[in-house]
Amino acid sequence: MTFISHRFVETAGGLKMHIAEAGAGPLVLLLHGFPESWYSWRHQLTALAEAGYHAVAPDQRGYGRTGGPEEVDQYSILHLTGDVISLVHALGEERAVVVGHDWGAPVAWHTAMLRPDVVRGVVGLSVPPFRRGPRASTTVLRELLGDSYYMLYFQQPDLPEAELARDIPTTFRRLLAGSAVLGADAPPLVPEGGGFLDLFRDPTALPDWLTEEDIAVFTAEFEPNGFTQPLHWYRNLDRNWELTAAWHAARITPPALLIVGEKDLVVSSPHARAGLAELADFVPGLREVRWLPDCGHWTQQERPKDVNEALVGFLDSLDG
């Protein structure tokens, strides 16, 4: 049986990152999304280890046992990608494959763009890579979707974290297992006078891929430090746009794979699907867009066997 072990690794920036790891061999970093932790990769850690890889899932900056600084500006995309590169080197490696889900996917895509010398290959789950736009992110979102769009709701201080921390088990039950109130093609707009969790129905029962024990683990990871630092990732949208000006129109060149669920709200709209068809120039090394039938947003937890098969196939295809 393959076991998952835990330890802390100090990065070059002085951040002590908690990592879960398994196996030995070429390094594969697994970057979780919002609001998650290393535990989101519990099925991949052992599968990748058994396939001959050193699988490492950190609690990223601001999350879980890693924690992080209080200042909002310490959660820019340059800090997040810097943590990834620093972790690769702290683990004694020069190169790695970087895999990210949800918010971890933009971190993985940006790491591949900024440091292709370090990234052997990149995999995004749920969230495809997006080109840098001509204007600040929140300006564009506000014009397109209005102030009630959930990412703009997250810009407010204090209110979103208080909502999410009010009843943490309920927060995870709704986010992971609740169905969308507004439907598959509707943008996630927070109702007037309501909160982010109002976008999701309370599930009458958990799906077969999620247990009460899983909910308890996620709850325990967030009880000590809450949601403020994870929300700071959203509060850097405009700062990220400013900081990445030097890479405007840059391409993502390492070998790449995108895995998405057919029922994932991130890619379910016709506009989003049309954007996927235009990735070839932006990501010239894209090998495949792997669609998972009957799969929602929590890709690697909902369909671990399919995700593991896709990851191992991609990893085995890479040159040293």
PDB file of C-alpha atoms in Angstrom:
ATOM      1  CA  MET A   1       0.000   0.000   0.000  1.00  0.00           C
ATOM      2  CA  THR A   2       1.240   3.499  -0.865  1.00  0.00           C
ATOM      3  CA  PHE A   3       1.191   5.954   2.006  1.00  0.00           C
ATOM      4  CA  ILE A   4       0.927   9.739   1.944  1.00  0.00           C
ATOM      5  CA  SER A   5       3.415  11.498   4.216  1.00  0.00           C
ATOM      6  CA  HIS A   6       3.476  15.099   5.401  1.00  0.00           C
ATOM      7  CA  ARG A   7       6.197  17.626   6.142  1.00  0.00           C
ATOM      8  CA  PHE A   8       7.069  21.318   5.907  1.00  0.00           C
ATOM      9  CA  VAL A   9       9.431  22.745   3.294  1.00  0.00           C
ATOM     10  CA  GLU A  10      10.831  26.258   3.557  1.00  0.00           C
ATOM     11  CA  THR A  11      10.812  28.193   0.302  1.00  0.00           C
ATOM     12  CA  ALA A  12      13.330  30.816  -0.787  1.00  0.00           C
ATOM     13  CA  GLY A  13      10.835  33.503   0.220  1.00  0.00           C
ATOM     14  CA  GLY A  14      10.741  32.237   3.785  1.00  0.00           C
ATOM     15  CA  LEU A  15       7.292  30.628   3.526  1.00  0.00           C
ATOM     16  CA  LYS A  16       7.029  27.267   5.282  1.00  0.00           C
ATOM     17  CA  MET A  17       4.850  25.215   2.973  1.00  0.00           C
ATOM     18  CA  HIS A  18       3.037  22.166   4.209  1.00  0.00           C
ATOM     19  CA  ILE A  19       3.216  19.396   1.640  1.00  0.00           C
ATOM     20  CA  ALA A  20       1.662  15.976   1.282  1.00  0.00           C
ATOM     21  CA  GLU A  21       3.749  13.613  -0.816  1.00  0.00           C
ATOM     22  CA  ALA A  22       4.056  10.054  -2.033  1.00  0.00           C
ATOM     23  CA  GLY A  23       6.384   8.084  -4.258  1.00  0.00           C
ATOM     24  CA  ALA A  24       9.770   8.631  -5.836  1.00  0.00           C
ATOM     25  CA  GLY A  25      10.777   9.593  -9.348  1.00  0.00           C
ATOM     26  CA  PRO A  26      10.213  12.651 -11.555  1.00  0.00           C
ATOM     27  CA  LEU A  27       8.539  15.456  -9.615  1.00  0.00           C
ATOM     28  CA  VAL A  28       4.866  16.302 -10.148  1.00  0.00           C
ATOM     29  CA  LEU A  29       3.397  19.251  -8.229  1.00  0.00           C
ATOM     30  CA  LEU A  30      -0.366  19.230  -7.628  1.00  0.00           C
ATOM     31  CA  LEU A  31      -1.835  22.689  -6.974  1.00  0.00           C
ATOM     32  CA  HIS A  32      -5.281  22.895  -5.395  1.00  0.00           C
ATOM     33  CA  GLY A  33      -7.960  25.512  -5.963  1.00  0.00           C
ATOM     34  CA  PHE A  34     -10.410  27.587  -3.910  1.00  0.00           C
ATOM     35  CA  PRO A  35     -11.382  26.780  -1.245  1.00  0.00           C
ATOM     36  CA  GLU A  36      -9.455  23.540  -0.988  1.00  0.00           C
ATOM     37  CA  SER A  37      -6.184  22.051   0.271  1.00  0.00           C
ATOM     38  CA  TRP A  38      -3.720  19.247  -0.391  1.00  0.00           C
ATOM     39  CA  TYR A  39      -6.572  16.841   0.396  1.00  0.00           C
ATOM     40  CA  SER A  40      -8.196  17.591  -2.967  1.00  0.00           C
ATOM     41  CA  TRP A  41      -5.436  15.453  -4.522  1.00  0.00           C
ATOM     42  CA  ARG A  42      -5.755  12.457  -2.174  1.00  0.00           C
ATOM     43  CA  HIS A  43      -6.621  10.125  -5.068  1.00  0.00           C
ATOM     44  CA  GLN A  44      -3.842  11.395  -7.345  1.00  0.00           C
ATOM     45  CA  LEU A  45      -1.007  11.297  -4.812  1.00  0.00           C
ATOM     46  CA  THR A  46      -1.101   7.531  -4.452  1.00  0.00           C
ATOM     47  CA  ALA A  47      -1.908   6.820  -8.113  1.00  0.00           C
ATOM     48  CA  LEU A  48       0.991   8.909  -9.401  1.00  0.00           C
ATOM     49  CA  ALA A  49       3.340   7.393  -6.829  1.00  0.00           C
ATOM     50  CA  GLU A  50       2.393   3.893  -7.962  1.00  0.00           C
ATOM     51  CA  ALA A  51       3.054   4.964 -11.564  1.00  0.00           C
ATOM     52  CA  GLY A  52       6.641   5.908 -10.682  1.00  0.00           C
ATOM     53  CA  TYR A  53       6.412   9.610  -9.862  1.00  0.00           C
ATOM     54  CA  HIS A  54       7.148  11.797  -6.840  1.00  0.00           C
ATOM     55  CA  ALA A  55       3.755  13.420  -6.309  1.00  0.00           C
ATOM     56  CA  VAL A  56       3.664  16.495  -4.073  1.00  0.00           C
ATOM     57  CA  ALA A  57       0.536  18.452  -3.120  1.00  0.00           C
ATOM     58  CA  PRO A  58       1.232  21.617  -1.117  1.00  0.00           C
ATOM     59  CA  ASP A  59      -1.161  23.728   0.845  1.00  0.00           C
ATOM     60  CA  GLN A  60      -0.598  26.839  -1.221  1.00  0.00           C
ATOM     61  CA  ARG A  61       0.125  30.304   0.154  1.00  0.00           C
ATOM     62  CA  GLY A  62      -2.596  31.372   2.590  1.00  0.00           C
ATOM     63  CA  TYR A  63      -4.153  27.919   2.856  1.00  0.00           C
ATOM     64  CA  GLY A  64      -4.375  25.233   5.503  1.00  0.00           C
ATOM     65  CA  ARG A  65      -1.248  24.403   7.438  1.00  0.00           C
ATOM     66  CA  THR A  66       0.914  26.648   5.266  1.00  0.00           C
ATOM     67  CA  GLY A  67      -0.861  29.881   6.120  1.00  0.00           C
ATOM     68  CA  GLY A  68       0.743  33.107   5.031  1.00  0.00           C
ATOM     69  CA  PRO A  69       1.089  36.851   5.498  1.00  0.00           C
ATOM     70  CA  GLU A  70      -1.860  39.109   6.229  1.00  0.00           C
ATOM     71  CA  GLU A  71      -1.142  41.725   3.548  1.00  0.00           C
ATOM     72  CA  VAL A  72      -3.315  41.486   0.434  1.00  0.00           C
ATOM     73  CA  ASP A  73      -0.470  42.326  -1.940  1.00  0.00           C
ATOM     74  CA  GLN A  74       1.463  39.243  -0.832  1.00  0.00           C
ATOM     75  CA  TYR A  75      -0.883  37.030  -2.856  1.00  0.00           C
ATOM     76  CA  SER A  76      -0.124  38.218  -6.380  1.00  0.00           C
ATOM     77  CA  ILE A  77       0.420  35.764  -9.222  1.00  0.00           C
ATOM     78  CA  LEU A  78       4.159  36.474  -8.999  1.00  0.00           C
ATOM     79  CA  HIS A  79       4.173  35.392  -5.350  1.00  0.00           C
ATOM     80  CA  LEU A  80       2.167  32.255  -6.180  1.00  0.00           C
ATOM     81  CA  THR A  81       4.308  31.212  -9.127  1.00  0.00           C
ATOM     82  CA  GLY A  82       7.411  32.102  -7.130  1.00  0.00           C
ATOM     83  CA  ASP A  83       6.288  29.657  -4.456  1.00  0.00           C
ATOM     84  CA  VAL A  84       6.002  26.907  -7.076  1.00  0.00           C
ATOM     85  CA  ILE A  85       9.461  27.482  -8.514  1.00  0.00           C
ATOM     86  CA  SER A  86      10.964  27.774  -5.044  1.00  0.00           C
ATOM     87  CA  LEU A  87       9.269  24.537  -3.962  1.00  0.00           C
ATOM     88  CA  VAL A  88      10.695  22.671  -6.966  1.00  0.00           C
ATOM     89  CA  HIS A  89      14.195  23.748  -5.971  1.00  0.00           C
ATOM     90  CA  ALA A  90      13.628  23.172  -2.249  1.00  0.00           C
ATOM     91  CA  LEU A  91      12.730  19.574  -3.113  1.00  0.00           C
ATOM     92  CA  GLY A  92      16.120  19.202  -4.780  1.00  0.00           C
ATOM     93  CA  GLU A  93      14.881  19.267  -8.364  1.00  0.00           C
ATOM     94  CA  GLU A  94      15.560  21.488 -11.357  1.00  0.00           C
ATOM     95  CA  ARG A  95      12.378  20.706 -13.278  1.00  0.00           C
ATOM     96  CA  ALA A  96       8.862  19.440 -12.621  1.00  0.00           C
ATOM     97  CA  VAL A  97       5.473  18.877 -14.158  1.00  0.00           C
ATOM     98  CA  VAL A  98       2.959  21.311 -12.701  1.00  0.00           C
ATOM     99  CA  VAL A  99      -0.716  20.351 -12.407  1.00  0.00           C
ATOM    100  CA  GLY A 100      -3.381  22.769 -11.179  1.00  0.00           C
ATOM    101  CA  HIS A 101      -7.118  22.681 -10.562  1.00  0.00           C
ATOM    102  CA  ASP A 102      -9.444  25.688 -10.249  1.00  0.00           C
ATOM    103  CA  TRP A 103      -7.270  28.594  -8.938  1.00  0.00           C
ATOM    104  CA  GLY A 104      -4.329  26.219  -9.024  1.00  0.00           C
ATOM    105  CA  ALA A 105      -4.720  26.040 -12.811  1.00  0.00           C
ATOM    106  CA  PRO A 106      -3.923  29.744 -13.430  1.00  0.00           C
ATOM    107  CA  VAL A 107      -0.929  29.316 -11.125  1.00  0.00           C
ATOM    108  CA  ALA A 108       0.206  26.316 -13.162  1.00  0.00           C
ATOM    109  CA  TRP A 109      -0.386  28.061 -16.513  1.00  0.00           C
ATOM    110  CA  HIS A 110       1.469  31.193 -15.379  1.00  0.00           C
ATOM    111  CA  THR A 111       4.344  29.151 -13.977  1.00  0.00           C
ATOM    112  CA  ALA A 112       4.695  27.445 -17.356  1.00  0.00           C
ATOM    113  CA  MET A 113       4.595  30.808 -19.126  1.00  0.00           C
ATOM    114  CA  LEU A 114       7.041  32.583 -16.823  1.00  0.00           C
ATOM    115  CA  ARG A 115       9.498  29.718 -16.255  1.00  0.00           C
ATOM    116  CA  PRO A 116       9.357  27.233 -19.139  1.00  0.00           C
ATOM    117  CA  ASP A 117      12.917  26.248 -18.244  1.00  0.00           C
ATOM    118  CA  VAL A 118      11.597  24.706 -15.014  1.00  0.00           C
ATOM    119  CA  VAL A 119       8.258  23.306 -16.219  1.00  0.00           C
ATOM    120  CA  ARG A 120       8.575  19.990 -18.104  1.00  0.00           C
ATOM    121  CA  GLY A 121       4.842  19.936 -18.723  1.00  0.00           C
ATOM    122  CA  VAL A 122       1.689  21.637 -17.477  1.00  0.00           C
ATOM    123  CA  VAL A 123      -1.811  20.332 -16.845  1.00  0.00           C
ATOM    124  CA  GLY A 124      -4.873  22.424 -16.096  1.00  0.00           C
ATOM    125  CA  LEU A 125      -8.054  20.975 -14.630  1.00  0.00           C
ATOM    126  CA  SER A 126     -11.312  22.875 -15.017  1.00  0.00           C
ATOM    127  CA  VAL A 127      -9.803  26.286 -15.805  1.00  0.00           C
ATOM    128  CA  PRO A 128      -8.194  26.832 -19.223  1.00  0.00           C
ATOM    129  CA  PRO A 129      -5.463  29.403 -19.756  1.00  0.00           C
ATOM    130  CA  PHE A 130      -6.654  32.933 -20.540  1.00  0.00           C
ATOM    131  CA  ARG A 131      -4.779  35.569 -22.470  1.00  0.00           C
ATOM    132  CA  ARG A 132      -3.955  38.807 -20.682  1.00  0.00           C
ATOM    133  CA  GLY A 133      -6.610  41.346 -21.661  1.00  0.00           C
ATOM    134  CA  PRO A 134      -6.131  44.971 -22.706  1.00  0.00           C
ATOM    135  CA  ARG A 135      -7.748  46.362 -19.541  1.00  0.00           C
ATOM    136  CA  ALA A 136      -7.804  45.639 -15.814  1.00  0.00           C
ATOM    137  CA  SER A 137      -9.676  42.468 -14.911  1.00  0.00           C
ATOM    138  CA  THR A 138     -12.274  43.892 -12.519  1.00  0.00           C
ATOM    139  CA  THR A 139     -13.109  46.671 -14.997  1.00  0.00           C
ATOM    140  CA  VAL A 140     -13.888  44.130 -17.687  1.00  0.00           C
ATOM    141  CA  LEU A 141     -15.845  41.870 -15.317  1.00  0.00           C
ATOM    142  CA  ARG A 142     -17.894  44.784 -14.017  1.00  0.00           C
ATOM    143  CA  GLU A 143     -18.787  45.927 -17.531  1.00  0.00           C
ATOM    144  CA  LEU A 144     -19.716  42.440 -18.696  1.00  0.00           C
ATOM    145  CA  LEU A 145     -21.443  41.023 -15.628  1.00  0.00           C
ATOM    146  CA  GLY A 146     -22.073  43.804 -13.114  1.00  0.00           C
ATOM    147  CA  ASP A 147     -21.063  44.268  -9.495  1.00  0.00           C
ATOM    148  CA  SER A 148     -22.863  41.142  -8.327  1.00  0.00           C
ATOM    149  CA  TYR A 149     -20.478  38.785 -10.131  1.00  0.00           C
ATOM    150  CA  TYR A 150     -18.978  36.555  -7.473  1.00  0.00           C
ATOM    151  CA  MET A 151     -15.350  37.592  -8.090  1.00  0.00           C
ATOM    152  CA  LEU A 152     -16.360  41.217  -7.535  1.00  0.00           C
ATOM    153  CA  TYR A 153     -18.312  40.225  -4.420  1.00  0.00           C
ATOM    154  CA  PHE A 154     -15.040  38.723  -3.149  1.00  0.00           C
ATOM    155  CA  GLN A 155     -13.309  42.107  -3.518  1.00  0.00           C
ATOM    156  CA  GLN A 156     -15.172  43.389  -0.458  1.00  0.00           C
ATOM    157  CA  PRO A 157     -13.262  43.247   2.838  1.00  0.00           C
ATOM    158  CA  ASP A 158     -14.493  41.040   5.679  1.00  0.00           C
ATOM    159  CA  LEU A 159     -17.979  40.184   4.378  1.00  0.00           C
ATOM    160  CA  PRO A 160     -17.155  37.172   2.128  1.00  0.00           C
ATOM    161  CA  GLU A 161     -14.864  35.506   4.669  1.00  0.00           C
ATOM    162  CA  ALA A 162     -17.417  35.998   7.431  1.00  0.00           C
ATOM    163  CA  GLU A 163     -20.061  34.316   5.284  1.00  0.00           C
ATOM    164  CA  LEU A 164     -17.858  31.334   4.430  1.00  0.00           C
ATOM    165  CA  ALA A 165     -16.630  30.866   8.004  1.00  0.00           C
ATOM    166  CA  ARG A 166     -20.051  31.116   9.647  1.00  0.00           C
ATOM    167  CA  ASP A 167     -20.691  27.386   9.294  1.00  0.00           C
ATOM    168  CA  ILE A 168     -17.698  25.742   7.628  1.00  0.00           C
ATOM    169  CA  PRO A 169     -19.194  22.230   7.163  1.00  0.00           C
ATOM    170  CA  THR A 170     -22.221  23.790   5.448  1.00  0.00           C
ATOM    171  CA  THR A 171     -19.919  25.898   3.286  1.00  0.00           C
ATOM    172  CA  PHE A 172     -18.140  22.822   1.967  1.00  0.00           C
ATOM    173  CA  ARG A 173     -21.312  20.789   1.656  1.00  0.00           C
ATOM    174  CA  ARG A 174     -22.872  23.480  -0.544  1.00  0.00           C
ATOM    175  CA  LEU A 175     -19.780  24.263  -2.607  1.00  0.00           C
ATOM    176  CA  LEU A 176     -18.726  20.678  -3.260  1.00  0.00           C
ATOM    177  CA  ALA A 177     -22.098  18.965  -3.504  1.00  0.00           C
ATOM    178  CA  GLY A 178     -24.756  21.636  -4.013  1.00  0.00           C
ATOM    179  CA  SER A 179     -26.276  22.253  -7.418  1.00  0.00           C
ATOM    180  CA  ALA A 180     -26.205  25.703  -9.009  1.00  0.00           C
ATOM    181  CA  VAL A 181     -29.305  27.792  -8.395  1.00  0.00           C
ATOM    182  CA  LEU A 182     -28.977  29.800 -11.604  1.00  0.00           C
ATOM    183  CA  GLY A 183     -28.415  26.947 -14.047  1.00  0.00           C
ATOM    184  CA  ALA A 184     -25.538  25.835 -16.245  1.00  0.00           C
ATOM    185  CA  ASP A 185     -25.345  28.798 -18.641  1.00  0.00           C
ATOM    186  CA  ALA A 186     -26.026  31.614 -16.171  1.00  0.00           C
ATOM    187  CA  PRO A 187     -23.092  33.590 -14.705  1.00  0.00           C
ATOM    188  CA  PRO A 188     -22.656  33.241 -10.921  1.00  0.00           C
ATOM    189  CA  LEU A 189     -24.228  36.503  -9.764  1.00  0.00           C
ATOM    190  CA  VAL A 190     -24.649  36.970  -6.014  1.00  0.00           C
ATOM    191  CA  PRO A 191     -28.275  37.927  -5.302  1.00  0.00           C
ATOM    192  CA  GLU A 192     -28.922  41.372  -3.888  1.00  0.00           C
ATOM    193  CA  GLY A 193     -28.777  41.221  -0.107  1.00  0.00           C
ATOM    194  CA  GLY A 194     -27.461  37.654  -0.272  1.00  0.00           C
ATOM    195  CA  GLY A 195     -24.113  35.922  -0.305  1.00  0.00           C
ATOM    196  CA  PHE A 196     -21.940  33.648  -2.389  1.00  0.00           C
ATOM    197  CA  LEU A 197     -23.367  30.478  -0.874  1.00  0.00           C
ATOM    198  CA  ASP A 198     -26.842  31.487  -2.067  1.00  0.00           C
ATOM    199  CA  LEU A 199     -25.662  30.439  -5.530  1.00  0.00           C
ATOM    200  CA  PHE A 200     -25.811  26.789  -4.430  1.00  0.00           C
ATOM    201  CA  ARG A 201     -28.637  24.630  -3.139  1.00  0.00           C
ATOM    202  CA  ASP A 202     -28.199  22.548  -0.027  1.00  0.00           C
ATOM    203  CA  PRO A 203     -27.714  18.960  -1.196  1.00  0.00           C
ATOM    204  CA  THR A 204     -30.233  16.444   0.085  1.00  0.00           C
ATOM    205  CA  ALA A 205     -27.466  13.824   0.013  1.00  0.00           C
ATOM    206  CA  LEU A 206     -23.766  13.747  -0.770  1.00  0.00           C
ATOM    207  CA  PRO A 207     -22.645  12.334  -4.138  1.00  0.00           C
ATOM    208  CA  ASP A 208     -20.870   8.999  -4.155  1.00  0.00           C
ATOM    209  CA  TRP A 209     -17.447  10.665  -4.563  1.00  0.00           C
ATOM    210  CA  LEU A 210     -17.769  12.742  -1.378  1.00  0.00           C
ATOM    211  CA  THR A 211     -18.223  11.555   2.210  1.00  0.00           C
ATOM    212  CA  GLU A 212     -18.943  13.197   5.534  1.00  0.00           C
ATOM    213  CA  GLU A 213     -15.364  12.303   6.468  1.00  0.00           C
ATOM    214  CA  ASP A 214     -14.128  14.332   3.483  1.00  0.00           C
ATOM    215  CA  ILE A 215     -16.230  17.303   4.596  1.00  0.00           C
ATOM    216  CA  ALA A 216     -14.741  16.955   8.083  1.00  0.00           C
ATOM    217  CA  VAL A 217     -11.169  17.019   6.709  1.00  0.00           C
ATOM    218  CA  PHE A 218     -11.773  20.184   4.684  1.00  0.00           C
ATOM    219  CA  THR A 219     -13.454  21.772   7.694  1.00  0.00           C
ATOM    220  CA  ALA A 220     -10.514  20.959   9.955  1.00  0.00           C
ATOM    221  CA  GLU A 221      -8.075  22.450   7.433  1.00  0.00           C
ATOM    222  CA  PHE A 222      -9.927  25.777   7.406  1.00  0.00           C
ATOM    223  CA  GLU A 223     -11.012  26.141  11.028  1.00  0.00           C
ATOM    224  CA  PRO A 224      -7.663  27.529  12.326  1.00  0.00           C
ATOM    225  CA  ASN A 225      -7.098  30.284   9.725  1.00  0.00           C
ATOM    226  CA  GLY A 226     -10.384  30.791   7.902  1.00  0.00           C
ATOM    227  CA  PHE A 227     -10.858  32.156   4.402  1.00  0.00           C
ATOM    228  CA  THR A 228      -9.301  35.635   4.378  1.00  0.00           C
ATOM    229  CA  GLN A 229      -5.940  34.752   2.843  1.00  0.00           C
ATOM    230  CA  PRO A 230      -7.478  32.449   0.203  1.00  0.00           C
ATOM    231  CA  LEU A 231      -9.821  35.295  -0.768  1.00  0.00           C
ATOM    232  CA  HIS A 232      -6.806  37.573  -1.150  1.00  0.00           C
ATOM    233  CA  TRP A 233      -6.010  35.627  -4.316  1.00  0.00           C
ATOM    234  CA  TYR A 234      -9.155  37.181  -5.859  1.00  0.00           C
ATOM    235  CA  ARG A 235      -8.262  40.589  -4.437  1.00  0.00           C
ATOM    236  CA  ASN A 236      -5.141  40.618  -6.612  1.00  0.00           C
ATOM    237  CA  LEU A 237      -6.899  40.351  -9.975  1.00  0.00           C
ATOM    238  CA  ASP A 238      -6.024  43.888 -11.032  1.00  0.00           C
ATOM    239  CA  ARG A 239      -2.556  43.717  -9.495  1.00  0.00           C
ATOM    240  CA  ASN A 240      -1.916  40.527 -11.448  1.00  0.00           C
ATOM    241  CA  TRP A 241      -2.927  42.289 -14.656  1.00  0.00           C
ATOM    242  CA  GLU A 242      -0.506  45.120 -13.901  1.00  0.00           C
ATOM    243  CA  LEU A 243       2.383  42.835 -12.895  1.00  0.00           C
ATOM    244  CA  THR A 244       2.155  40.650 -15.999  1.00  0.00           C
ATOM    245  CA  ALA A 245       2.391  43.498 -18.535  1.00  0.00           C
ATOM    246  CA  ALA A 246       5.839  42.275 -19.599  1.00  0.00           C
ATOM    247  CA  TRP A 247       4.280  38.971 -20.696  1.00  0.00           C
ATOM    248  CA  HIS A 248       1.407  40.452 -22.663  1.00  0.00           C
ATOM    249  CA  ALA A 249       0.843  38.222 -25.701  1.00  0.00           C
ATOM    250  CA  ALA A 250       3.398  35.692 -24.402  1.00  0.00           C
ATOM    251  CA  ARG A 251       2.623  32.048 -25.145  1.00  0.00           C
ATOM    252  CA  ILE A 252       2.632  28.947 -22.949  1.00  0.00           C
ATOM    253  CA  THR A 253       5.211  26.721 -24.631  1.00  0.00           C
ATOM    254  CA  PRO A 254       5.724  23.554 -22.514  1.00  0.00           C
ATOM    255  CA  PRO A 255       3.746  20.412 -23.390  1.00  0.00           C
ATOM    256  CA  ALA A 256       0.242  20.831 -22.017  1.00  0.00           C
ATOM    257  CA  LEU A 257      -2.974  19.003 -21.221  1.00  0.00           C
ATOM    258  CA  LEU A 258      -6.378  20.418 -20.293  1.00  0.00           C
ATOM    259  CA  ILE A 259      -8.943  18.264 -18.459  1.00  0.00           C
ATOM    260  CA  VAL A 260     -12.490  19.581 -18.060  1.00  0.00           C
ATOM    261  CA  GLY A 261     -15.823  18.214 -16.928  1.00  0.00           C
ATOM    262  CA  GLU A 262     -18.685  18.493 -19.377  1.00  0.00           C
ATOM    263  CA  LYS A 263     -20.937  19.849 -16.609  1.00  0.00           C
ATOM    264  CA  ASP A 264     -18.381  22.270 -15.198  1.00  0.00           C
ATOM    265  CA  LEU A 265     -19.872  25.775 -15.005  1.00  0.00           C
ATOM    266  CA  VAL A 266     -16.458  27.234 -15.882  1.00  0.00           C
ATOM    267  CA  VAL A 267     -16.597  25.839 -19.423  1.00  0.00           C
ATOM    268  CA  SER A 268     -20.286  25.076 -19.950  1.00  0.00           C
ATOM    269  CA  SER A 269     -21.276  28.317 -21.696  1.00  0.00           C
ATOM    270  CA  PRO A 270     -21.040  28.544 -25.515  1.00  0.00           C
ATOM    271  CA  HIS A 271     -18.632  31.503 -25.144  1.00  0.00           C
ATOM    272  CA  ALA A 272     -16.276  29.485 -22.953  1.00  0.00           C
ATOM    273  CA  ARG A 273     -16.349  26.502 -25.299  1.00  0.00           C
ATOM    274  CA  ALA A 274     -15.611  28.729 -28.258  1.00  0.00           C
ATOM    275  CA  GLY A 275     -12.552  30.022 -26.403  1.00  0.00           C
ATOM    276  CA  LEU A 276     -11.234  26.487 -25.998  1.00  0.00           C
ATOM    277  CA  ALA A 277     -11.188  26.105 -29.767  1.00  0.00           C
ATOM    278  CA  GLU A 278      -8.752  29.033 -30.013  1.00  0.00           C
ATOM    279  CA  LEU A 279      -6.065  27.699 -27.667  1.00  0.00           C
ATOM    280  CA  ALA A 280      -3.732  26.288 -30.318  1.00  0.00           C
ATOM    281  CA  ASP A 281      -1.851  29.536 -30.944  1.00  0.00           C
ATOM    282  CA  PHE A 282      -1.708  30.556 -27.273  1.00  0.00           C
ATOM    283  CA  VAL A 283      -0.658  27.082 -26.083  1.00  0.00           C
ATOM    284  CA  PRO A 284       1.189  25.534 -29.026  1.00  0.00           C
ATOM    285  CA  GLY A 285       2.210  22.504 -26.968  1.00  0.00           C
ATOM    286  CA  LEU A 286      -1.369  21.579 -26.061  1.00  0.00           C
ATOM    287  CA  ARG A 287      -1.665  17.837 -26.603  1.00  0.00           C
ATOM    288  CA  GLU A 288      -5.350  17.405 -25.868  1.00  0.00           C
ATOM    289  CA  VAL A 289      -8.482  18.834 -24.289  1.00  0.00           C
ATOM    290  CA  ARG A 290      -9.850  15.849 -22.368  1.00  0.00           C
ATOM    291  CA  TRP A 291     -13.603  16.100 -21.739  1.00  0.00           C
ATOM    292  CA  LEU A 292     -15.014  14.038 -18.872  1.00  0.00           C
ATOM    293  CA  PRO A 293     -18.693  13.132 -19.342  1.00  0.00           C
ATOM    294  CA  ASP A 294     -21.069  13.660 -16.425  1.00  0.00           C
ATOM    295  CA  CYS A 295     -18.382  15.546 -14.451  1.00  0.00           C
ATOM    296  CA  GLY A 296     -18.725  18.909 -12.748  1.00  0.00           C
ATOM    297  CA  HIS A 297     -16.175  21.336 -11.368  1.00  0.00           C
ATOM    298  CA  TRP A 298     -14.392  19.210  -8.735  1.00  0.00           C
ATOM    299  CA  THR A 299     -12.707  17.221 -11.450  1.00  0.00           C
ATOM    300  CA  GLN A 300     -10.049  15.112  -9.737  1.00  0.00           C
ATOM    301  CA  GLN A 301     -12.351  14.281  -6.824  1.00  0.00           C
ATOM    302  CA  GLU A 302     -15.393  13.462  -8.942  1.00  0.00           C
ATOM    303  CA  ARG A 303     -13.593  11.342 -11.518  1.00  0.00           C
ATOM    304  CA  PRO A 304     -10.306  10.197  -9.967  1.00  0.00           C
ATOM    305  CA  LYS A 305      -9.840   7.124 -12.165  1.00  0.00           C
ATOM    306  CA  ASP A 306     -10.237   9.090 -15.400  1.00  0.00           C
ATOM    307  CA  VAL A 307      -8.060  11.961 -14.184  1.00  0.00           C
ATOM    308  CA  ASN A 308      -5.358   9.577 -12.988  1.00  0.00           C
ATOM    309  CA  GLU A 309      -5.352   7.765 -16.316  1.00  0.00           C
ATOM    310  CA  ALA A 310      -5.061  11.057 -18.227  1.00  0.00           C
ATOM    311  CA  LEU A 311      -2.285  12.349 -15.975  1.00  0.00           C
ATOM    312  CA  VAL A 312      -0.200   9.190 -16.116  1.00  0.00           C
ATOM    313  CA  GLY A 313      -0.587   8.987 -19.894  1.00  0.00           C
ATOM    314  CA  PHE A 314       0.554  12.596 -20.268  1.00  0.00           C
ATOM    315  CA  LEU A 315       3.454  12.202 -17.837  1.00  0.00           C
ATOM    316  CA  ASP A 316       4.661   9.013 -19.513  1.00  0.00           C
ATOM    317  CA  SER A 317       4.680  10.772 -22.887  1.00  0.00           C
ATOM    318  CA  LEU A 318       7.071  13.518 -21.796  1.00  0.00           C
ATOM    319  CA  ASP A 319      10.747  13.487 -22.606  1.00  0.00           C
ATOM    320  CA  GLY A 320      13.153  13.644 -19.681  1.00  0.00           C
TER     321      GLY A 320
END
